[in-house]
XYZ file of C-alpha atoms in Angstrom:
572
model
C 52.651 95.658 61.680
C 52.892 92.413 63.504
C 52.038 88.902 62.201
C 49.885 88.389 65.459
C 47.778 91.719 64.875
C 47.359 91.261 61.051
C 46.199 87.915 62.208
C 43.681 88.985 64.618
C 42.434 91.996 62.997
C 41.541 89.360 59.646
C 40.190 86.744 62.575
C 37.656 89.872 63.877
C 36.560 91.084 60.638
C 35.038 87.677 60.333
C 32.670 87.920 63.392
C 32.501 92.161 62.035
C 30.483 91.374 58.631
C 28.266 88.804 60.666
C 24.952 90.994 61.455
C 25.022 91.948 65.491
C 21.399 89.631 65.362
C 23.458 86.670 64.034
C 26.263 87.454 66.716
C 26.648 85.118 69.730
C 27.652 85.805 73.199
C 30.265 83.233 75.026
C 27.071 82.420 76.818
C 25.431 81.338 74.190
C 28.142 78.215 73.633
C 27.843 76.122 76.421
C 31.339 73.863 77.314
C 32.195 70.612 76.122
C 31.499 68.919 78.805
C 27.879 70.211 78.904
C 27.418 69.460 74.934
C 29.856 67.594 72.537
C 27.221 67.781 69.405
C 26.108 71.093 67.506
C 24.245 69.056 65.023
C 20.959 70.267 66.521
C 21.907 72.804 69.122
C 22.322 75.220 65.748
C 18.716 75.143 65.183
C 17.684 76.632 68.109
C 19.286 79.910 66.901
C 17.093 79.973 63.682
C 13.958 80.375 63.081
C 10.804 78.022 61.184
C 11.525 79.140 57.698
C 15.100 79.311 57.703
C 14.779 75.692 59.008
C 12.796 74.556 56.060
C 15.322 75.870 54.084
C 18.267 75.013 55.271
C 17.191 71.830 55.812
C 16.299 71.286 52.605
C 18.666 69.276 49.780
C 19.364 71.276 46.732
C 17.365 69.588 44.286
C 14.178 70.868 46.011
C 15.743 74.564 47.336
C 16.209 74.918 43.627
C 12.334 73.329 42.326
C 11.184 76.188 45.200
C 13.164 79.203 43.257
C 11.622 77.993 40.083
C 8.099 78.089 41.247
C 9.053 81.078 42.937
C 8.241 79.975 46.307
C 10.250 80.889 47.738
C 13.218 83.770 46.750
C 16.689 83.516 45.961
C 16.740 86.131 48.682
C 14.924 84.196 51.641
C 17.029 81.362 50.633
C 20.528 82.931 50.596
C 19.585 85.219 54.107
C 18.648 81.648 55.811
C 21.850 79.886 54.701
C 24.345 83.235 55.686
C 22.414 82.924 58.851
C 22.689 79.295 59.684
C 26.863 79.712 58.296
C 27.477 82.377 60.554
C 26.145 80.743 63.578
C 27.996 77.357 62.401
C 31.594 79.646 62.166
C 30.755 81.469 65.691
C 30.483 77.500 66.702
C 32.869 75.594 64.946
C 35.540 78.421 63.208
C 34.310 76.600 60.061
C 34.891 80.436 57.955
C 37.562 81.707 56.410
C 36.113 84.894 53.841
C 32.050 86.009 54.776
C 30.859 88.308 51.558
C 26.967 88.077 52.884
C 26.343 91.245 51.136
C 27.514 90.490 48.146
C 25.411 87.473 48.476
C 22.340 88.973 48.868
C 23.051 92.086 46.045
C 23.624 88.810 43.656
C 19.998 87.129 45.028
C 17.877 90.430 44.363
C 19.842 90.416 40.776
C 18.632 86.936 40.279
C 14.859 87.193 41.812
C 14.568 90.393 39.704
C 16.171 88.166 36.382
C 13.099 85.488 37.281
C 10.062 87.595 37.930
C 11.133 89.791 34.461
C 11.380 86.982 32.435
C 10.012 83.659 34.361
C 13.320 81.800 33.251
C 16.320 80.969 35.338
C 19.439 81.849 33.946
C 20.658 78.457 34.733
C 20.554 75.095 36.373
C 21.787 76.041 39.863
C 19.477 79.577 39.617
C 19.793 80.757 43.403
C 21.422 78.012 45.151
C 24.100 79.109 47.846
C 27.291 77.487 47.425
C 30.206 77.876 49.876
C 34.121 77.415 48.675
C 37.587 76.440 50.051
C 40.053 79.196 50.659
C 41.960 77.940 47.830
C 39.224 79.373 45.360
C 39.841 82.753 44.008
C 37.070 84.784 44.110
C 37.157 88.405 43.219
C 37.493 91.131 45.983
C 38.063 88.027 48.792
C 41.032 86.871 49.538
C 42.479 83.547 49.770
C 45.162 83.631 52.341
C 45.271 79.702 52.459
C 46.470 79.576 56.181
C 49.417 81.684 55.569
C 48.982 84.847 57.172
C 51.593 86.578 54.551
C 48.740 86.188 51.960
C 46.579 88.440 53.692
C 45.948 91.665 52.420
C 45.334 91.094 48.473
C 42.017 91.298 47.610
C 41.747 88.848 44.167
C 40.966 90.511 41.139
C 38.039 89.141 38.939
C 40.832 87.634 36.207
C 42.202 85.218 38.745
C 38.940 83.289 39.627
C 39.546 80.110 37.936
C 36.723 78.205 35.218
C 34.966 76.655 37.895
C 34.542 79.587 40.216
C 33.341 81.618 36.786
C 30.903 78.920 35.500
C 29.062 78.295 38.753
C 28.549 81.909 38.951
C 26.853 81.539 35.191
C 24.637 78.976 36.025
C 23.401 81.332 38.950
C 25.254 79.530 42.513
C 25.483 82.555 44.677
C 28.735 82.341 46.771
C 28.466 83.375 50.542
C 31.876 82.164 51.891
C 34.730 80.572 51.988
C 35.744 77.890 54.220
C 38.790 77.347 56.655
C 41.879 75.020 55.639
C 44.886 74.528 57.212
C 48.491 76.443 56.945
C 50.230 75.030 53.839
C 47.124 72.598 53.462
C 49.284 69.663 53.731
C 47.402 67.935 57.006
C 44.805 65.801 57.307
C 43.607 68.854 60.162
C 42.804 72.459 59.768
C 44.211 74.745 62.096
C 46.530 77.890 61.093
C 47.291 81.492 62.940
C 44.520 83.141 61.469
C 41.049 81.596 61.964
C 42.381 79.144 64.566
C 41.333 75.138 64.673
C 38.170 73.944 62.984
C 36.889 71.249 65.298
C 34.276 68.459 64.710
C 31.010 69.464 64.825
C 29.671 66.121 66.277
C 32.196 65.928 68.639
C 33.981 68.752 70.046
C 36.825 67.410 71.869
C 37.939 66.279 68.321
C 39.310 67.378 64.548
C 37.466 68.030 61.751
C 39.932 66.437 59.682
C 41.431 68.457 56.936
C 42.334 69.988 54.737
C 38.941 70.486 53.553
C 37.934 70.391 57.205
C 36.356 74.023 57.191
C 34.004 72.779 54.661
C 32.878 69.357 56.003
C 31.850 71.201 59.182
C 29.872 73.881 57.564
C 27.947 71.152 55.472
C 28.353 69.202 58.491
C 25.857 72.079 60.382
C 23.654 72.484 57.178
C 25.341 75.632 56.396
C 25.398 75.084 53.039
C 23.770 72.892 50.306
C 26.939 72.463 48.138
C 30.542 72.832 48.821
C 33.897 72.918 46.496
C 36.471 71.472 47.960
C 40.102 70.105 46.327
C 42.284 67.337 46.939
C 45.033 65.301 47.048
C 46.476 62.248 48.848
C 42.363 61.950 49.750
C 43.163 64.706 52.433
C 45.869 66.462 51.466
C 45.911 69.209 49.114
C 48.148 71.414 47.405
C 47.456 74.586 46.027
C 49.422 75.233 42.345
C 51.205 78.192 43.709
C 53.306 75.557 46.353
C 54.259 72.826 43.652
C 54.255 74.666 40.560
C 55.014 72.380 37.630
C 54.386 69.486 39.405
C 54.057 67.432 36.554
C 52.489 64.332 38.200
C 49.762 63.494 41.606
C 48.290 66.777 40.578
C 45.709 68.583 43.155
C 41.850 67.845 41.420
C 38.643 69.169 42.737
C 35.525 68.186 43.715
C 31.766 69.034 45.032
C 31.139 67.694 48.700
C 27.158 67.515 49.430
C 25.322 66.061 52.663
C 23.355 63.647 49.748
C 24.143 62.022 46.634
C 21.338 63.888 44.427
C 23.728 66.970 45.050
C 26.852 65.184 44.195
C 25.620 63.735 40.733
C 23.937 67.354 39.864
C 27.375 69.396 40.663
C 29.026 67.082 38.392
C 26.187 67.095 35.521
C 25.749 70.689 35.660
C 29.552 71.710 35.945
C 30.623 69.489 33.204
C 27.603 71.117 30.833
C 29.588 73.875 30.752
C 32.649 71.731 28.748
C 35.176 73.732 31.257
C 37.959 71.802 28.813
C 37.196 74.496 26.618
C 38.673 76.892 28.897
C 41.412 75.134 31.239
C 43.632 72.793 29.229
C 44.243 70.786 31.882
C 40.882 69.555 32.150
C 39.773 66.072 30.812
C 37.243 66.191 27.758
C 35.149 64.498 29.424
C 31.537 64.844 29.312
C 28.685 63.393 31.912
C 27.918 59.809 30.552
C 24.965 59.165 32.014
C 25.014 55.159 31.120
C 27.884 54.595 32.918
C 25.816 55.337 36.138
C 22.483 53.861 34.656
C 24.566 51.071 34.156
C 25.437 50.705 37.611
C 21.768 51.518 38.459
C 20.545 48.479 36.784
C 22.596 46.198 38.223
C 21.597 47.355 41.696
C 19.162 45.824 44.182
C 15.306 46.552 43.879
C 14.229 48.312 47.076
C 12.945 44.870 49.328
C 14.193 42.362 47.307
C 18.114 40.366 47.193
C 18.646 40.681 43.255
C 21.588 42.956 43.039
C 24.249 41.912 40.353
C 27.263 44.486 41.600
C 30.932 42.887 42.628
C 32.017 44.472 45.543
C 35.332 44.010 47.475
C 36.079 44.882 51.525
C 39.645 45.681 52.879
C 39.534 45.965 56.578
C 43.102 46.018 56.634
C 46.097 46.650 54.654
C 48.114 44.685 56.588
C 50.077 47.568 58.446
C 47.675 49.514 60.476
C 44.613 48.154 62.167
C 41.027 49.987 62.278
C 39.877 51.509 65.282
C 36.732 49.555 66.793
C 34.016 52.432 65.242
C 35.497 52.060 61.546
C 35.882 48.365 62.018
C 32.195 48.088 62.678
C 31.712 50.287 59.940
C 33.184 47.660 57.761
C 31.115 44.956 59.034
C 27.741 46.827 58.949
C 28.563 47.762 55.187
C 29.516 44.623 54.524
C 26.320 42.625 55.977
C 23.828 45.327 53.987
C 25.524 44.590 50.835
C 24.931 40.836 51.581
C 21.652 41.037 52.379
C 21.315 42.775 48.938
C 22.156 40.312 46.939
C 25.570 41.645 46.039
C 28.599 39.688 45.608
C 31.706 40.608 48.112
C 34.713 39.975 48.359
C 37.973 40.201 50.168
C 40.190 42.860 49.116
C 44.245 41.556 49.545
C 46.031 43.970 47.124
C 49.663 45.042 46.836
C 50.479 46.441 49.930
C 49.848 50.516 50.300
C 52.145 51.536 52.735
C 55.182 51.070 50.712
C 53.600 52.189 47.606
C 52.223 55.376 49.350
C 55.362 56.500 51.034
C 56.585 56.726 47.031
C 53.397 59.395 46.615
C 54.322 61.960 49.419
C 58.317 61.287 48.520
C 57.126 62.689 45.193
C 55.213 65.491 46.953
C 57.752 66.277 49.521
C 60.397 66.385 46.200
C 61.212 70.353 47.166
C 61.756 69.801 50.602
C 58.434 72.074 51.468
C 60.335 75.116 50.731
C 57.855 76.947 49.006
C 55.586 76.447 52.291
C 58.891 77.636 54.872
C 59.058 80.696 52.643
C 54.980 81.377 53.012
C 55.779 80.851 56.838
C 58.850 83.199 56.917
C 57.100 86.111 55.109
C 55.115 87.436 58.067
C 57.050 85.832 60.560
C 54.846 83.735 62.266
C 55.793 80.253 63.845
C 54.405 77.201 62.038
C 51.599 75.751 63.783
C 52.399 72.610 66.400
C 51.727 69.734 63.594
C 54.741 71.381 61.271
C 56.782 72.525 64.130
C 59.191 69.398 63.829
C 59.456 69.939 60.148
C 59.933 73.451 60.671
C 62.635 73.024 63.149
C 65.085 70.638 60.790
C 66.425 72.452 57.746
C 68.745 70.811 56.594
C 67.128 68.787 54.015
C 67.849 69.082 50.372
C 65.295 69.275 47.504
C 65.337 65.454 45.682
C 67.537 65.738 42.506
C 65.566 64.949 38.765
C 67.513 61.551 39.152
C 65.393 60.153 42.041
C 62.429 62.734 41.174
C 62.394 60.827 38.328
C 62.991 57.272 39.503
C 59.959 57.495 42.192
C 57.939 58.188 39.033
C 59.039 55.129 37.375
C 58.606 53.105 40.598
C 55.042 54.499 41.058
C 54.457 53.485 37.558
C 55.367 49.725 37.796
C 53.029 49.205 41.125
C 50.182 50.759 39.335
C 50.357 48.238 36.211
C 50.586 45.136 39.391
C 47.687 46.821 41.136
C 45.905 46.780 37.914
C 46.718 43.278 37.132
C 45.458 42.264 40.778
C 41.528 44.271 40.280
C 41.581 42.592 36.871
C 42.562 38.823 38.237
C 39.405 39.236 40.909
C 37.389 37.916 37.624
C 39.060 34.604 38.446
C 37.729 34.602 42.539
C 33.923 35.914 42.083
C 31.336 33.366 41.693
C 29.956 35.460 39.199
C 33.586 35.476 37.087
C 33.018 39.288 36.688
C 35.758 41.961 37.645
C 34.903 43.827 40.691
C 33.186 47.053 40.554
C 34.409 48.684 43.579
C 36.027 48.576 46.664
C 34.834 49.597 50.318
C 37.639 50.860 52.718
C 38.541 53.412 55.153
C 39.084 56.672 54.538
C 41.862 56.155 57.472
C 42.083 53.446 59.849
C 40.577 55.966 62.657
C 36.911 57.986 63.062
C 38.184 61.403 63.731
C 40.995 62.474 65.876
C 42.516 65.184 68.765
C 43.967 68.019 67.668
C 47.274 67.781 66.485
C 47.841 64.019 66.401
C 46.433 63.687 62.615
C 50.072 64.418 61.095
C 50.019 60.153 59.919
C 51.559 60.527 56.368
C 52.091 64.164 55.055
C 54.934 65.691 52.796
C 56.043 66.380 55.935
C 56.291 63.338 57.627
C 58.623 62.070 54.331
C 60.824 65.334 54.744
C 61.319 64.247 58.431
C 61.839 60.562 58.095
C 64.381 61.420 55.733
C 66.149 63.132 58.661
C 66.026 59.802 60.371
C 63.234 60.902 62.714
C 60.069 58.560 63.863
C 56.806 57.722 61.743
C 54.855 57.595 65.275
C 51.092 58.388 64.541
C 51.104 59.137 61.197
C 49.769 56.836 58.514
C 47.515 57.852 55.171
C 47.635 54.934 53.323
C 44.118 53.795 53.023
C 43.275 57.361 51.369
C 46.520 58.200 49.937
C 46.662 54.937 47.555
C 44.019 56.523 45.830
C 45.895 59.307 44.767
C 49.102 57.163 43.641
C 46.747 55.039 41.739
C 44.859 57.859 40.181
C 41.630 56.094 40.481
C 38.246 57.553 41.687
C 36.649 57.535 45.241
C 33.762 58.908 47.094
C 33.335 58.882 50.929
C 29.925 58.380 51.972
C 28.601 58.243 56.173
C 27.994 54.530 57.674
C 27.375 55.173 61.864
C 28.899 56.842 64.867
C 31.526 55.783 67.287
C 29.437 54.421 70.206
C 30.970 53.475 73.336
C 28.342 51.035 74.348
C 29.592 49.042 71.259
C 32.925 50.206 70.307
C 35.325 48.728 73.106
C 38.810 48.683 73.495
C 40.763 45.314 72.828
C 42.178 43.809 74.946
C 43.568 41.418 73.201
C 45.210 43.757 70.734
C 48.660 42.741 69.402
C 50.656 45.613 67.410
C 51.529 44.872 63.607
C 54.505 47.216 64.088
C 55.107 50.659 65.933
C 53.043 52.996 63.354
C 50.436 50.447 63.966
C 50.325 50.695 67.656
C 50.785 54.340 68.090
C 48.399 54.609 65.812
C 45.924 52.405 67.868
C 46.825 53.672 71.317
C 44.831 56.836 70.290
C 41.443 55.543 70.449
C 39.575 56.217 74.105
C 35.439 55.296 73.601
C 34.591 57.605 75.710
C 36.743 60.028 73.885
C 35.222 59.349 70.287
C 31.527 58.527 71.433
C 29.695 60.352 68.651
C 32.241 60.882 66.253
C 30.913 59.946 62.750
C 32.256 57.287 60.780
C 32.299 57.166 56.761
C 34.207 54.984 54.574
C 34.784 55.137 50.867
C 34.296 53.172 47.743
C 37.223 53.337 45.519
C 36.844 52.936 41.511
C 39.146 52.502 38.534
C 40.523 55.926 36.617
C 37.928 58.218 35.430
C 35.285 55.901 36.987
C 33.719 59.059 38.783
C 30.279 58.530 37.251
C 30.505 54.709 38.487
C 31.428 55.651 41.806
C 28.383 57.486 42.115
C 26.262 54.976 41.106
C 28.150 52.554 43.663
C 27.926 54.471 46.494
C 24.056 55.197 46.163
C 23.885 51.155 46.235
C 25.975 51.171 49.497
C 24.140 54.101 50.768
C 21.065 52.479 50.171
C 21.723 48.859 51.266
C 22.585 50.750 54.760
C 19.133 52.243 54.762
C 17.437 48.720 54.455
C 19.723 46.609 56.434
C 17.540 45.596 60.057
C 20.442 42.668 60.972
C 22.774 43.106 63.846
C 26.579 43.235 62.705
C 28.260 40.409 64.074
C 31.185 40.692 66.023
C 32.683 38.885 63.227
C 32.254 38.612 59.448
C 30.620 35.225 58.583
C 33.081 33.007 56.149
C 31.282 33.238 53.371
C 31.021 37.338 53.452
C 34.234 37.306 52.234
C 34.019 35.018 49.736
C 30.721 35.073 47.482
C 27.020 36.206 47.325
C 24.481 35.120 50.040
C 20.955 34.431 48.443
């Protein structure tokens, strides 16, 4: 049997376990140029209940099971619903076990009325997966369309998949990543491209991109993604023994509430107990009543946080949305109270081009041999990796020495966040940094291949950088310090004009730049992050509520540029 028709039978058993009432018609989907945003065009396909539902954050879908409101079977049918529309939509979907679903919701409304308890803190709540989760009698094919066929057994679901299932999630599906998930898109020969729910003509990023869009759509309350290089992730099977810049994984929410109870509630379970690679580690709530203490009182200009701002890292510019992302931020922590600060660090680019040389240190052979199995060509962003061969595997000698050289600019990175005592007003450290997730909003298909294993593997061959660049997100992961990304605005093109007066740092830089059109990204979002120290994730939490919430009461108009004293000390 062909690659193509394995591929497109697996592709049609998708829209196959979708009821024929959920099923669109091509006339149902109107074109691009007719509507860019599905954000509420979904909701006309569902009806008032399933909108109360799925519109609903966690915290209260779950107070609504307990009181029995409403069922864990009105609650699961509305969010299977409102996913399959968002996959007909978006090709969000990579595994849809809907019955499954709603045998496990009757098992858990017939557990509540026997005994009125719950049989645990997320008692009914739907949560939707990455492929990279094992989950028995799915499969997780992970882009490659050789790893079709084997249906997982329930041994190989891994302690998080088993403990959410304890504490009563009900999974529904799995979400779309890209082939080899090493791009910062997802697109393979199965499924297809995911694209951007708020804007169609662009990416949804990757490689958790199948999951932002379902959340993105309000197809699910809580999502599992992984990570690593902020965008990049790598399953064990591709980099087994990997012994450092690990993959880690994470819950992705549409609001904080969700975030903070995925954590508490999966770290109640002590999963260290089970998976020895897991930090002991449990919740510590004063860390992020600590941060909540220090934070601004809702009206007033009394917050006591330290925050820093890069807007550049001196080797790729922002794009005009994320650079007014910066500036809003900035101005709402201000206007807050809170101290802020520039934030001139070691350079990343160098420093990050160490992290995917470490990555790329087998050449990306284990993801040629996934490709080769079935047969089927690489998708366009790895078909100039694909195409050069002739690149060896690094030897333990320089393995080893990119270790040691990752080492030494973590202890001067370190040294700079702890000298920042020395250039606050307040003579306190800083707690955490704002910056881009990347210097852009969102971008076309195919053109997000910036810094991947890949990109390494090819520059080795003496080949171009041209648009790729990951070091705002990537540092992270050489560091091995916390982030969390959090939404700031849209790309508007009544605000966010071309420069004119733009001069290139270098070429990356310029390519780079040259792909921003306004008209192209009007109504793209735009998030950045905040970046903490290691195992700061409960901190990070706590900061990005205060940034979340300064956005919510700033009323100013951002500047077109930063007053002086934004980047040097508290206003007020």
């Amino acid at each position: 049997m062909s690659w193509e028709h394995i591929a497109a039978k697996k592709k049609a058993s998708l829209i196959y376990l979708i009821p024929t009432q959920w099923r669109l018609n091509a006339s149902d989907i109107p074109s691009t140029s007719r509507l860019r945003d599905f954000g509420q065009y979904i909701c006309g396909f569902l009806d008032r209940h399933e909108l109360e539902i799925t519109n609903s954050p966690s915290k209260k879908i779950l107070a609504n099971v307990r009181s029995r409101e409403w069922t864990v079977v009105d609650v699961t049918s509305a969010f299977c619903h409102r996913a399959a529309i968002a996959h007909q939509l978006t090709n969000c979907l990579s595994e849809i076990c809907f019955e499954a679903a709603e045998q496990q919701a009757k098992v858990l409304d017939e557990y509540i009325l026997r005994t009125g308890q719950t049989v645990g803190p997320l008692h009914g709540l739907p949560v939707s997966l990455k492929d990279r989760f094992n989950i028995e009698r799915l499969e997780s094919a992970c882009g490659y369309v050789s790893w079709l066929g084997e249906k997982k057994e329930a041994q190989s679901e891994g302690v998080l998949v088993k403990n959410l299932r304890r504490m009563g999630a009900v999974f529904f599906v799995k979400t779309n990543v890209p082939m080899s998930m090493l791009m910062g898109e997802t697109n393979n020969n199965i499924i297809g491209s995911t694209i951007n729910p708020y804007n169609r003509n662009l990416s949804a990023g990757g490689a958790s991109g199948g999951e932002g869009a379902l959340l993105a759509l309000k197809g699910s309350p809580l999502g599992w993604g992984s990570d690593i290089g902020n965008i990049l992730v790598i399953d064990i099977e591709q980099l087994p023994g990997l012994p450092v810049a690990g993959s880690v994984i994470g819950p992705m929410a549409a609001d904080l509430p969700t975030l903070e109870l995925a954590m508490k509630t999966i770290l109640e379970t002590s999963p260290w107990q089970d998976d020895c690679d897991v930090i002991e580690m449990p919740w510590r709530e004063d860390k992020i009543q600590g941060v909540r203490n220090r934070a601004s009182r809702h009206g007033e200009r009394d917050g006591k946080l330290v925050f820093a701002v890069m807007g550049c890292d001196g080797n790729v510019q922002l794009h005009p949305p994320v650079q007014r992302a910066i500036k809003l931020v900035t101005k709402a922590l201000l206007e807050q109270g809170y101290e802020v600060i520039k934030w001139e660090p070691p350079l990343h680019n160098e420093a990050v081009q160490i992290l995917f040389q470490i990555l790329g240190c087998t050449a990306g052979k284990e993801v040629r041999n996934a490709i080769d199995a079935s047969g089927e060509p690489p998708v366009h962003q790895l078909q100039t990796w694909y195409d050069n061969e002739n690149v060896e595997p690094s030897s333990s000698a320089e393995f080893w020495s990119l270790c040691h050289e990752r080492d030494k600019y973590r202890s001067h990175y370190n040294g700079y966040w702890t000298s920042t005592r020395e250039k606050t007003e307040s003579k306190r450290q800083v707690d955490g940094v704002i910056m881009p997730v990347a210097p852009t909003a969102a971008v076309e298909e195919g053109l997000f291949t910036y810094y991947s294993i890949f990109s390494l593997i090819y520059l080795r061959l003496g080949g171009p950088l041209a648009k790729r660049y990951k070091a705002y997100s990537g540092i992270i992961n050489l560091l091995d310090y916390t982030s969390g990304s959090f939404p700031v605005t849209f790309a508007d093109r009544s605000l966010d004009f071309e420069q004119p007066g733009y001069v290139a740092m270098n070429s990356t830089d310029r390519a780079v730049w040259h792909t921003y059109q306004k008209d192209l990204f009007d109504g793209a979002p735009v998030g950045l992050q905040v970046m903490g120290k290691r195992l700061e994730e409960e901190k990070v939490l706590g900061l990005m509520e205060a940034a979340t919430s300064a956005l919510k009461d700033y009323r100013g108009i951002v500047p077109n540029e930063l007053p002086d004293s934004a980047s040097t000390a508290r206003q007020g």
